[in-house]
Amino acid sequence: MTVARSGPAFSVHDIPFSTHGSWFDISPVVAEQTYADDLHLVSHQNGMHPVLRLMPLDPATGARADPRIEATPGLLSWTGGTGRIDLAYESPDTVRLRGTGLDLSVRAAAQTLTPFSGTYFFHDPAADAHVFTSYETGRRYRVTVLSGTLAATTGTQTLGSADRGLTLTAQQGGAWDIAIEELDTARPRYTTAATFDTLVHRAQRAFTDFADTVAPWRSPATPAAELAAYVIWSATVRPAGLVTRPAVLMSKHWMDKVWSWDHCFNALALARGCPELALDQFSLPFDHQDDSGALPDSVTHSEVLHNFVKPPIHGWTLGHLRRRLATPPTGTELTETYDRLARWTDFWLTARRAPGDPLAHYQHGNDSGWDNATTFDPERVVVTADLAAFLILQMRELADLATELERPSDARRWSRAAQEMQAALLDRLWDQDRFVARGVGTGDTWSSASLLDLMPIVLGEHLPDHVSSALADRIKAHLTPYGLATELTDSPHYLADGYWRGPIWAPATVLIHDGLRRAGHHRPADDISARFRALCETHGFAENFDALTGQGLRDRAYTWTAACYLLLAEAHARGDDDRLGRSTTGVTPGIR
């Protein structure tokens, strides 16, 4: 049963085992920061739900075995003593498992069935398979025995509280083989002509092809690139429910959504190798743009949230995306992109500007993406310099798009609006050597020890030299051996695991690195890139990191972290650190 392994090995406690396009994974992580003793089939339809518990058993005693778990992109294995169980994806909705020397219990994770929750279990005579139906996911999970012996079933057609499931075993020296499918209501009886080894090699090849496409530049100098590619590849789901396009979720742990700024970094990392998938990432939140022009806070399988928004980094993103894509758009595609981005910008200029105020405001820290940053401690409805900077870049990008679309009056309007907002930013929020925030209701101003106050460095070459130099100096104070702390480490408000009150985050790193490079501050930008790359190479792709130890925090398989590593590693490998990427054709293409 030995199968040649391919791709990077990883711990399923950190990164779930899954495949491109699938809505479920195999993982011990069954809820936010909650780890089960056994691996579970965890679905992300209708939320994150552990559906099936996969428990290896000692065939001699029937007791729970405790094998070693190993994973690579194409194969997950339990190994212990003379026994082994292997699992591989046959398709995005089907896994195959085979075992020898170890039995397997497949049990419903939910013990209690009510009229509105839990899992029902029965034998389907038409398909000659056992089926688990889950209220939580609204889907069915069909188990078909291909070889071996169905040693036991329990809880068949049982209501209320019960143990529900089945146990697979094999004759001594033999093997068992099963298929588990996630399906809607019904489908034909499971059949396959593919051997298990064929499935493993197929999955390995699919991942290797993806890694070769998105990171062809990888080398021993970028040792985490292949694992970063796996994090993104395995977190991608096919269109379903409210997800209108192939989508890279932020994680297949509990952060299983697309937030309306996270998606930008995934789009940029995919742009050169997978342009269509990249454009799907950029466009997905715009598919849910509301009548005001606002993007949703987040999108996932069964919900679109509008209670907050996210910062307008989309003009900044689009500028880089257009440089990284080699194929120019059609006029229709470029027009749609322009119209969507213009509506998003107009939302900020109308719904988020108080009468007579030239600068837009956030209504809560969540709107900024920096949910609990100390910038928002004095007040929540706040004019901040980072928001103005993002809007200035967005309006500059709109002016460029309008020029390409031969709309000169629009181009002049956007250029003038960008200039006016930059003048207001410097006049109203620049105070000697720093930017301040201003409460919309009180008019009070303040500064903080948050890195958020320094985000206007993203304006890069558009900033006056004395402003960019002052920002660069202050940014250096946030630099630890591992990267940029989001709160000064000597601040009384610093918290090691304080979300945006201390930990290192990937998006802030990339935005600041880009702004510093464009402003001519190459040395600190290079230092930031090197430290962040080393951080990921040592500690993986967590949602964020302890700024003083480098330890990964919160969700440990976060795609925007992997994407930001790929962006910085690619720029370093190609020697074009001055931008996040130039067009390989030497022209400036548009977006499709």
mmCIF file of C-alpha atoms in Angstrom, residues 36-259:
data_model
loop_
_atom_site.group_PDB
_atom_site.id
_atom_site.type_symbol
_atom_site.label_atom_id
_atom_site.label_comp_id
_atom_site.label_asym_id
_atom_site.label_seq_id
_atom_site.Cartn_x
_atom_site.Cartn_y
_atom_site.Cartn_z
ATOM 1 C CA ALA A 36 -10.925 17.155 18.320
ATOM 2 C CA ASP A 37 -9.013 13.981 19.141
ATOM 3 C CA ASP A 38 -9.839 12.495 15.732
ATOM 4 C CA LEU A 39 -9.900 13.849 12.218
ATOM 5 C CA HIS A 40 -13.296 14.912 10.946
ATOM 6 C CA LEU A 41 -14.864 15.561 7.592
ATOM 7 C CA VAL A 42 -15.645 19.261 8.025
ATOM 8 C CA SER A 43 -17.970 20.960 5.548
ATOM 9 C CA HIS A 44 -18.110 24.713 4.863
ATOM 10 C CA GLN A 45 -21.543 24.773 3.254
ATOM 11 C CA ASN A 46 -23.953 26.774 5.437
ATOM 12 C CA GLY A 47 -21.046 27.543 7.771
ATOM 13 C CA MET A 48 -18.286 25.443 9.288
ATOM 14 C CA HIS A 49 -19.665 22.081 10.429
ATOM 15 C CA PRO A 50 -17.904 18.872 11.470
ATOM 16 C CA VAL A 51 -20.066 16.152 9.945
ATOM 17 C CA LEU A 52 -18.246 12.823 10.200
ATOM 18 C CA ARG A 53 -15.740 11.588 12.756
ATOM 19 C CA LEU A 54 -13.056 9.310 11.252
ATOM 20 C CA MET A 55 -11.653 7.097 14.016
ATOM 21 C CA PRO A 56 -9.005 4.397 13.382
ATOM 22 C CA LEU A 57 -9.528 1.226 15.436
ATOM 23 C CA ASP A 58 -7.272 -1.602 16.566
ATOM 24 C CA PRO A 59 -8.714 -4.642 14.742
ATOM 25 C CA ALA A 60 -7.701 -6.958 17.578
ATOM 26 C CA THR A 61 -9.429 -5.080 20.386
ATOM 27 C CA GLY A 62 -11.843 -2.730 18.634
ATOM 28 C CA ALA A 63 -10.418 0.114 20.727
ATOM 29 C CA ARG A 64 -9.474 3.489 19.348
ATOM 30 C CA ALA A 65 -5.995 3.383 17.817
ATOM 31 C CA ASP A 66 -3.581 6.302 17.996
ATOM 32 C CA PRO A 67 -1.648 6.223 14.718
ATOM 33 C CA ARG A 68 0.686 8.886 13.391
ATOM 34 C CA ILE A 69 -0.950 11.275 10.915
ATOM 35 C CA GLU A 70 0.972 12.442 7.840
ATOM 36 C CA ALA A 71 -0.167 14.695 5.027
ATOM 37 C CA THR A 72 1.059 15.960 1.690
ATOM 38 C CA PRO A 73 -1.071 17.680 -0.983
ATOM 39 C CA GLY A 74 -2.224 14.410 -2.551
ATOM 40 C CA LEU A 75 -2.357 11.968 0.341
ATOM 41 C CA LEU A 76 -3.419 11.836 3.984
ATOM 42 C CA SER A 77 -2.324 8.795 5.999
ATOM 43 C CA TRP A 78 -2.782 7.285 9.430
ATOM 44 C CA THR A 79 0.130 4.919 10.172
ATOM 45 C CA GLY A 80 0.811 2.862 13.269
ATOM 46 C CA GLY A 81 2.482 -0.499 13.859
ATOM 47 C CA THR A 82 1.680 -2.710 10.894
ATOM 48 C CA GLY A 83 -1.494 -0.805 10.036
ATOM 49 C CA ARG A 84 -2.237 2.036 7.691
ATOM 50 C CA ILE A 85 -5.193 4.051 6.394
ATOM 51 C CA ASP A 86 -4.878 6.314 3.351
ATOM 52 C CA LEU A 87 -7.258 9.023 2.151
ATOM 53 C CA ALA A 88 -7.232 10.832 -1.195
ATOM 54 C CA TYR A 89 -9.651 13.083 -3.069
ATOM 55 C CA GLU A 90 -11.174 11.574 -6.185
ATOM 56 C CA SER A 91 -13.026 14.794 -6.998
ATOM 57 C CA PRO A 92 -13.965 17.948 -5.089
ATOM 58 C CA ASP A 93 -16.980 16.174 -3.542
ATOM 59 C CA THR A 94 -15.609 12.617 -3.134
ATOM 60 C CA VAL A 95 -12.835 11.044 -1.086
ATOM 61 C CA ARG A 96 -11.607 7.471 -1.147
ATOM 62 C CA LEU A 97 -10.201 5.697 1.896
ATOM 63 C CA ARG A 98 -8.454 2.348 2.079
ATOM 64 C CA GLY A 99 -6.931 0.532 4.993
ATOM 65 C CA THR A 100 -5.009 -2.513 6.061
ATOM 66 C CA GLY A 101 -4.120 -3.537 9.588
ATOM 67 C CA LEU A 102 -6.402 -0.832 10.972
ATOM 68 C CA ASP A 103 -10.194 -0.704 11.045
ATOM 69 C CA LEU A 104 -12.114 2.543 10.643
ATOM 70 C CA SER A 105 -15.157 3.904 12.411
ATOM 71 C CA VAL A 106 -17.128 6.506 10.463
ATOM 72 C CA ARG A 107 -19.493 8.225 12.882
ATOM 73 C CA ALA A 108 -21.807 11.236 12.829
ATOM 74 C CA ALA A 109 -20.115 14.051 14.712
ATOM 75 C CA ALA A 110 -23.467 15.198 16.095
ATOM 76 C CA GLN A 111 -24.878 12.828 18.714
ATOM 77 C CA THR A 112 -28.365 14.325 18.898
ATOM 78 C CA LEU A 113 -30.944 14.492 16.114
ATOM 79 C CA THR A 114 -33.850 16.922 16.466
ATOM 80 C CA PRO A 115 -36.424 18.105 13.902
ATOM 81 C CA PHE A 116 -34.082 21.010 13.124
ATOM 82 C CA SER A 117 -30.523 19.866 13.858
ATOM 83 C CA GLY A 118 -28.184 16.921 13.849
ATOM 84 C CA THR A 119 -27.508 14.044 11.484
ATOM 85 C CA TYR A 120 -29.833 11.230 10.404
ATOM 86 C CA PHE A 121 -28.321 7.895 9.314
ATOM 87 C CA PHE A 122 -29.809 5.146 7.158
ATOM 88 C CA HIS A 123 -29.051 2.517 4.539
ATOM 89 C CA ASP A 124 -30.083 3.498 1.001
ATOM 90 C CA PRO A 125 -31.096 0.301 -0.812
ATOM 91 C CA ALA A 126 -31.172 1.993 -4.220
ATOM 92 C CA ALA A 127 -27.503 2.966 -4.006
ATOM 93 C CA ASP A 128 -26.499 0.103 -1.682
ATOM 94 C CA ALA A 129 -24.777 2.687 0.504
ATOM 95 C CA HIS A 130 -25.103 4.220 3.930
ATOM 96 C CA VAL A 131 -26.115 7.878 4.081
ATOM 97 C CA PHE A 132 -25.670 10.583 6.708
ATOM 98 C CA THR A 133 -27.957 13.598 6.215
ATOM 99 C CA SER A 134 -26.864 16.794 7.969
ATOM 100 C CA TYR A 135 -29.265 19.545 8.972
ATOM 101 C CA GLU A 136 -26.328 21.914 9.516
ATOM 102 C CA THR A 137 -24.882 21.683 6.010
ATOM 103 C CA GLY A 138 -28.117 20.767 4.238
ATOM 104 C CA ARG A 139 -26.203 18.032 2.411
ATOM 105 C CA ARG A 140 -25.881 14.245 2.398
ATOM 106 C CA TYR A 141 -22.751 12.154 2.954
ATOM 107 C CA ARG A 142 -22.883 8.780 1.276
ATOM 108 C CA VAL A 143 -20.532 5.945 2.222
ATOM 109 C CA THR A 144 -20.109 3.134 -0.298
ATOM 110 C CA VAL A 145 -18.134 0.019 0.634
ATOM 111 C CA LEU A 146 -15.974 -1.056 -2.324
ATOM 112 C CA SER A 147 -14.051 -3.869 -0.622
ATOM 113 C CA GLY A 148 -13.630 -5.289 2.846
ATOM 114 C CA THR A 149 -16.305 -5.987 5.390
ATOM 115 C CA LEU A 150 -18.924 -3.785 6.973
ATOM 116 C CA ALA A 151 -18.248 -5.022 10.504
ATOM 117 C CA ALA A 152 -20.989 -3.081 12.243
ATOM 118 C CA THR A 153 -23.557 -0.339 11.923
ATOM 119 C CA THR A 154 -25.227 1.536 14.731
ATOM 120 C CA GLY A 155 -28.019 4.066 14.971
ATOM 121 C CA THR A 156 -29.595 3.259 11.603
ATOM 122 C CA GLN A 157 -32.913 5.163 11.304
ATOM 123 C CA THR A 158 -32.609 6.125 14.973
ATOM 124 C CA LEU A 159 -34.119 9.385 16.212
ATOM 125 C CA GLY A 160 -33.077 11.444 19.223
ATOM 126 C CA SER A 161 -29.701 10.896 20.879
ATOM 127 C CA ALA A 162 -27.658 7.988 19.555
ATOM 128 C CA ASP A 163 -24.316 6.910 18.206
ATOM 129 C CA ARG A 164 -24.705 6.693 14.422
ATOM 130 C CA GLY A 165 -22.256 5.183 11.981
ATOM 131 C CA LEU A 166 -20.448 2.176 10.627
ATOM 132 C CA THR A 167 -17.191 0.268 11.051
ATOM 133 C CA LEU A 168 -14.981 -1.089 8.249
ATOM 134 C CA THR A 169 -12.639 -4.043 8.621
ATOM 135 C CA ALA A 170 -10.768 -6.504 6.416
ATOM 136 C CA GLN A 171 -9.717 -10.117 6.529
ATOM 137 C CA GLN A 172 -6.233 -10.675 7.912
ATOM 138 C CA GLY A 173 -3.724 -9.537 5.316
ATOM 139 C CA GLY A 174 -6.449 -7.928 3.231
ATOM 140 C CA ALA A 175 -7.632 -4.379 2.726
ATOM 141 C CA TRP A 176 -10.861 -2.426 2.828
ATOM 142 C CA ASP A 177 -11.774 0.456 0.491
ATOM 143 C CA ILE A 178 -14.641 2.971 0.715
ATOM 144 C CA ALA A 179 -15.848 6.149 -0.970
ATOM 145 C CA ILE A 180 -17.445 9.090 0.862
ATOM 146 C CA GLU A 181 -19.389 11.620 -1.218
ATOM 147 C CA GLU A 182 -20.870 14.991 -0.303
ATOM 148 C CA LEU A 183 -24.029 15.387 -2.393
ATOM 149 C CA ASP A 184 -27.319 17.222 -2.531
ATOM 150 C CA THR A 185 -30.319 14.875 -2.720
ATOM 151 C CA ALA A 186 -29.488 11.936 -4.970
ATOM 152 C CA ARG A 187 -27.123 10.726 -7.655
ATOM 153 C CA PRO A 188 -26.434 7.415 -9.408
ATOM 154 C CA ARG A 189 -24.785 4.615 -7.481
ATOM 155 C CA TYR A 190 -21.088 5.240 -6.957
ATOM 156 C CA THR A 191 -18.808 3.580 -9.498
ATOM 157 C CA THR A 192 -15.210 4.207 -10.480
ATOM 158 C CA ALA A 193 -12.599 2.727 -12.754
ATOM 159 C CA ALA A 194 -9.727 4.522 -11.027
ATOM 160 C CA THR A 195 -7.471 2.732 -8.599
ATOM 161 C CA PHE A 196 -6.584 4.399 -5.333
ATOM 162 C CA ASP A 197 -2.992 4.927 -6.453
ATOM 163 C CA THR A 198 -4.233 6.584 -9.626
ATOM 164 C CA LEU A 199 -6.244 9.056 -7.536
ATOM 165 C CA VAL A 200 -3.227 9.898 -5.403
ATOM 166 C CA HIS A 201 -0.992 10.516 -8.390
ATOM 167 C CA ARG A 202 -3.717 12.565 -10.074
ATOM 168 C CA ALA A 203 -4.120 14.774 -7.000
ATOM 169 C CA GLN A 204 -0.386 15.180 -6.606
ATOM 170 C CA ARG A 205 -0.036 16.150 -10.249
ATOM 171 C CA ALA A 206 -2.892 18.672 -10.014
ATOM 172 C CA PHE A 207 -1.231 20.415 -7.091
ATOM 173 C CA THR A 208 2.217 20.340 -8.679
ATOM 174 C CA ASP A 209 0.803 21.881 -11.856
ATOM 175 C CA PHE A 210 -0.776 24.649 -9.773
ATOM 176 C CA ALA A 211 2.443 25.323 -7.855
ATOM 177 C CA ASP A 212 4.427 25.388 -11.094
ATOM 178 C CA THR A 213 1.964 27.920 -12.471
ATOM 179 C CA VAL A 214 1.725 30.342 -9.546
ATOM 180 C CA ALA A 215 5.319 30.024 -8.327
ATOM 181 C CA PRO A 216 7.549 28.947 -11.235
ATOM 182 C CA TRP A 217 10.309 31.111 -9.742
ATOM 183 C CA ARG A 218 10.519 29.129 -6.487
ATOM 184 C CA SER A 219 13.900 27.846 -5.370
ATOM 185 C CA PRO A 220 15.699 26.840 -2.157
ATOM 186 C CA ALA A 221 15.864 30.571 -1.430
ATOM 187 C CA THR A 222 12.047 30.617 -1.142
ATOM 188 C CA PRO A 223 11.488 27.411 0.855
ATOM 189 C CA ALA A 224 7.881 28.107 1.867
ATOM 190 C CA ALA A 225 6.577 28.871 -1.626
ATOM 191 C CA GLU A 226 5.242 25.393 -2.328
ATOM 192 C CA LEU A 227 3.399 25.164 0.990
ATOM 193 C CA ALA A 228 2.000 28.670 0.452
ATOM 194 C CA ALA A 229 0.685 27.499 -2.909
ATOM 195 C CA TYR A 230 -0.946 24.503 -1.215
ATOM 196 C CA VAL A 231 -2.695 26.701 1.352
ATOM 197 C CA ILE A 232 -4.277 28.713 -1.483
ATOM 198 C CA TRP A 233 -4.962 25.730 -3.769
ATOM 199 C CA SER A 234 -6.638 23.681 -1.049
ATOM 200 C CA ALA A 235 -8.748 26.602 0.239
ATOM 201 C CA THR A 236 -10.306 27.229 -3.184
ATOM 202 C CA VAL A 237 -13.963 26.234 -3.581
ATOM 203 C CA ARG A 238 -16.103 25.879 -6.679
ATOM 204 C CA PRO A 239 -19.129 28.164 -7.180
ATOM 205 C CA ALA A 240 -22.018 27.255 -4.890
ATOM 206 C CA GLY A 241 -24.721 29.058 -2.974
ATOM 207 C CA LEU A 242 -23.926 32.774 -2.816
ATOM 208 C CA VAL A 243 -20.361 32.232 -3.994
ATOM 209 C CA THR A 244 -20.772 33.202 -7.632
ATOM 210 C CA ARG A 245 -17.281 32.273 -8.846
ATOM 211 C CA PRO A 246 -14.436 29.936 -7.962
ATOM 212 C CA ALA A 247 -13.307 31.473 -4.681
ATOM 213 C CA VAL A 248 -10.303 31.297 -2.400
ATOM 214 C CA LEU A 249 -11.686 31.253 1.124
ATOM 215 C CA MET A 250 -9.547 32.877 3.755
ATOM 216 C CA SER A 251 -9.245 29.442 5.308
ATOM 217 C CA LYS A 252 -10.864 26.053 5.505
ATOM 218 C CA HIS A 253 -10.681 26.399 9.265
ATOM 219 C CA TRP A 254 -13.197 28.745 10.892
ATOM 220 C CA MET A 255 -12.294 31.843 8.836
ATOM 221 C CA ASP A 256 -14.126 30.284 5.909
ATOM 222 C CA LYS A 257 -15.302 33.443 4.131
ATOM 223 C CA VAL A 258 -14.189 35.960 1.530
ATOM 224 C CA TRP A 259 -13.798 39.349 3.193
#
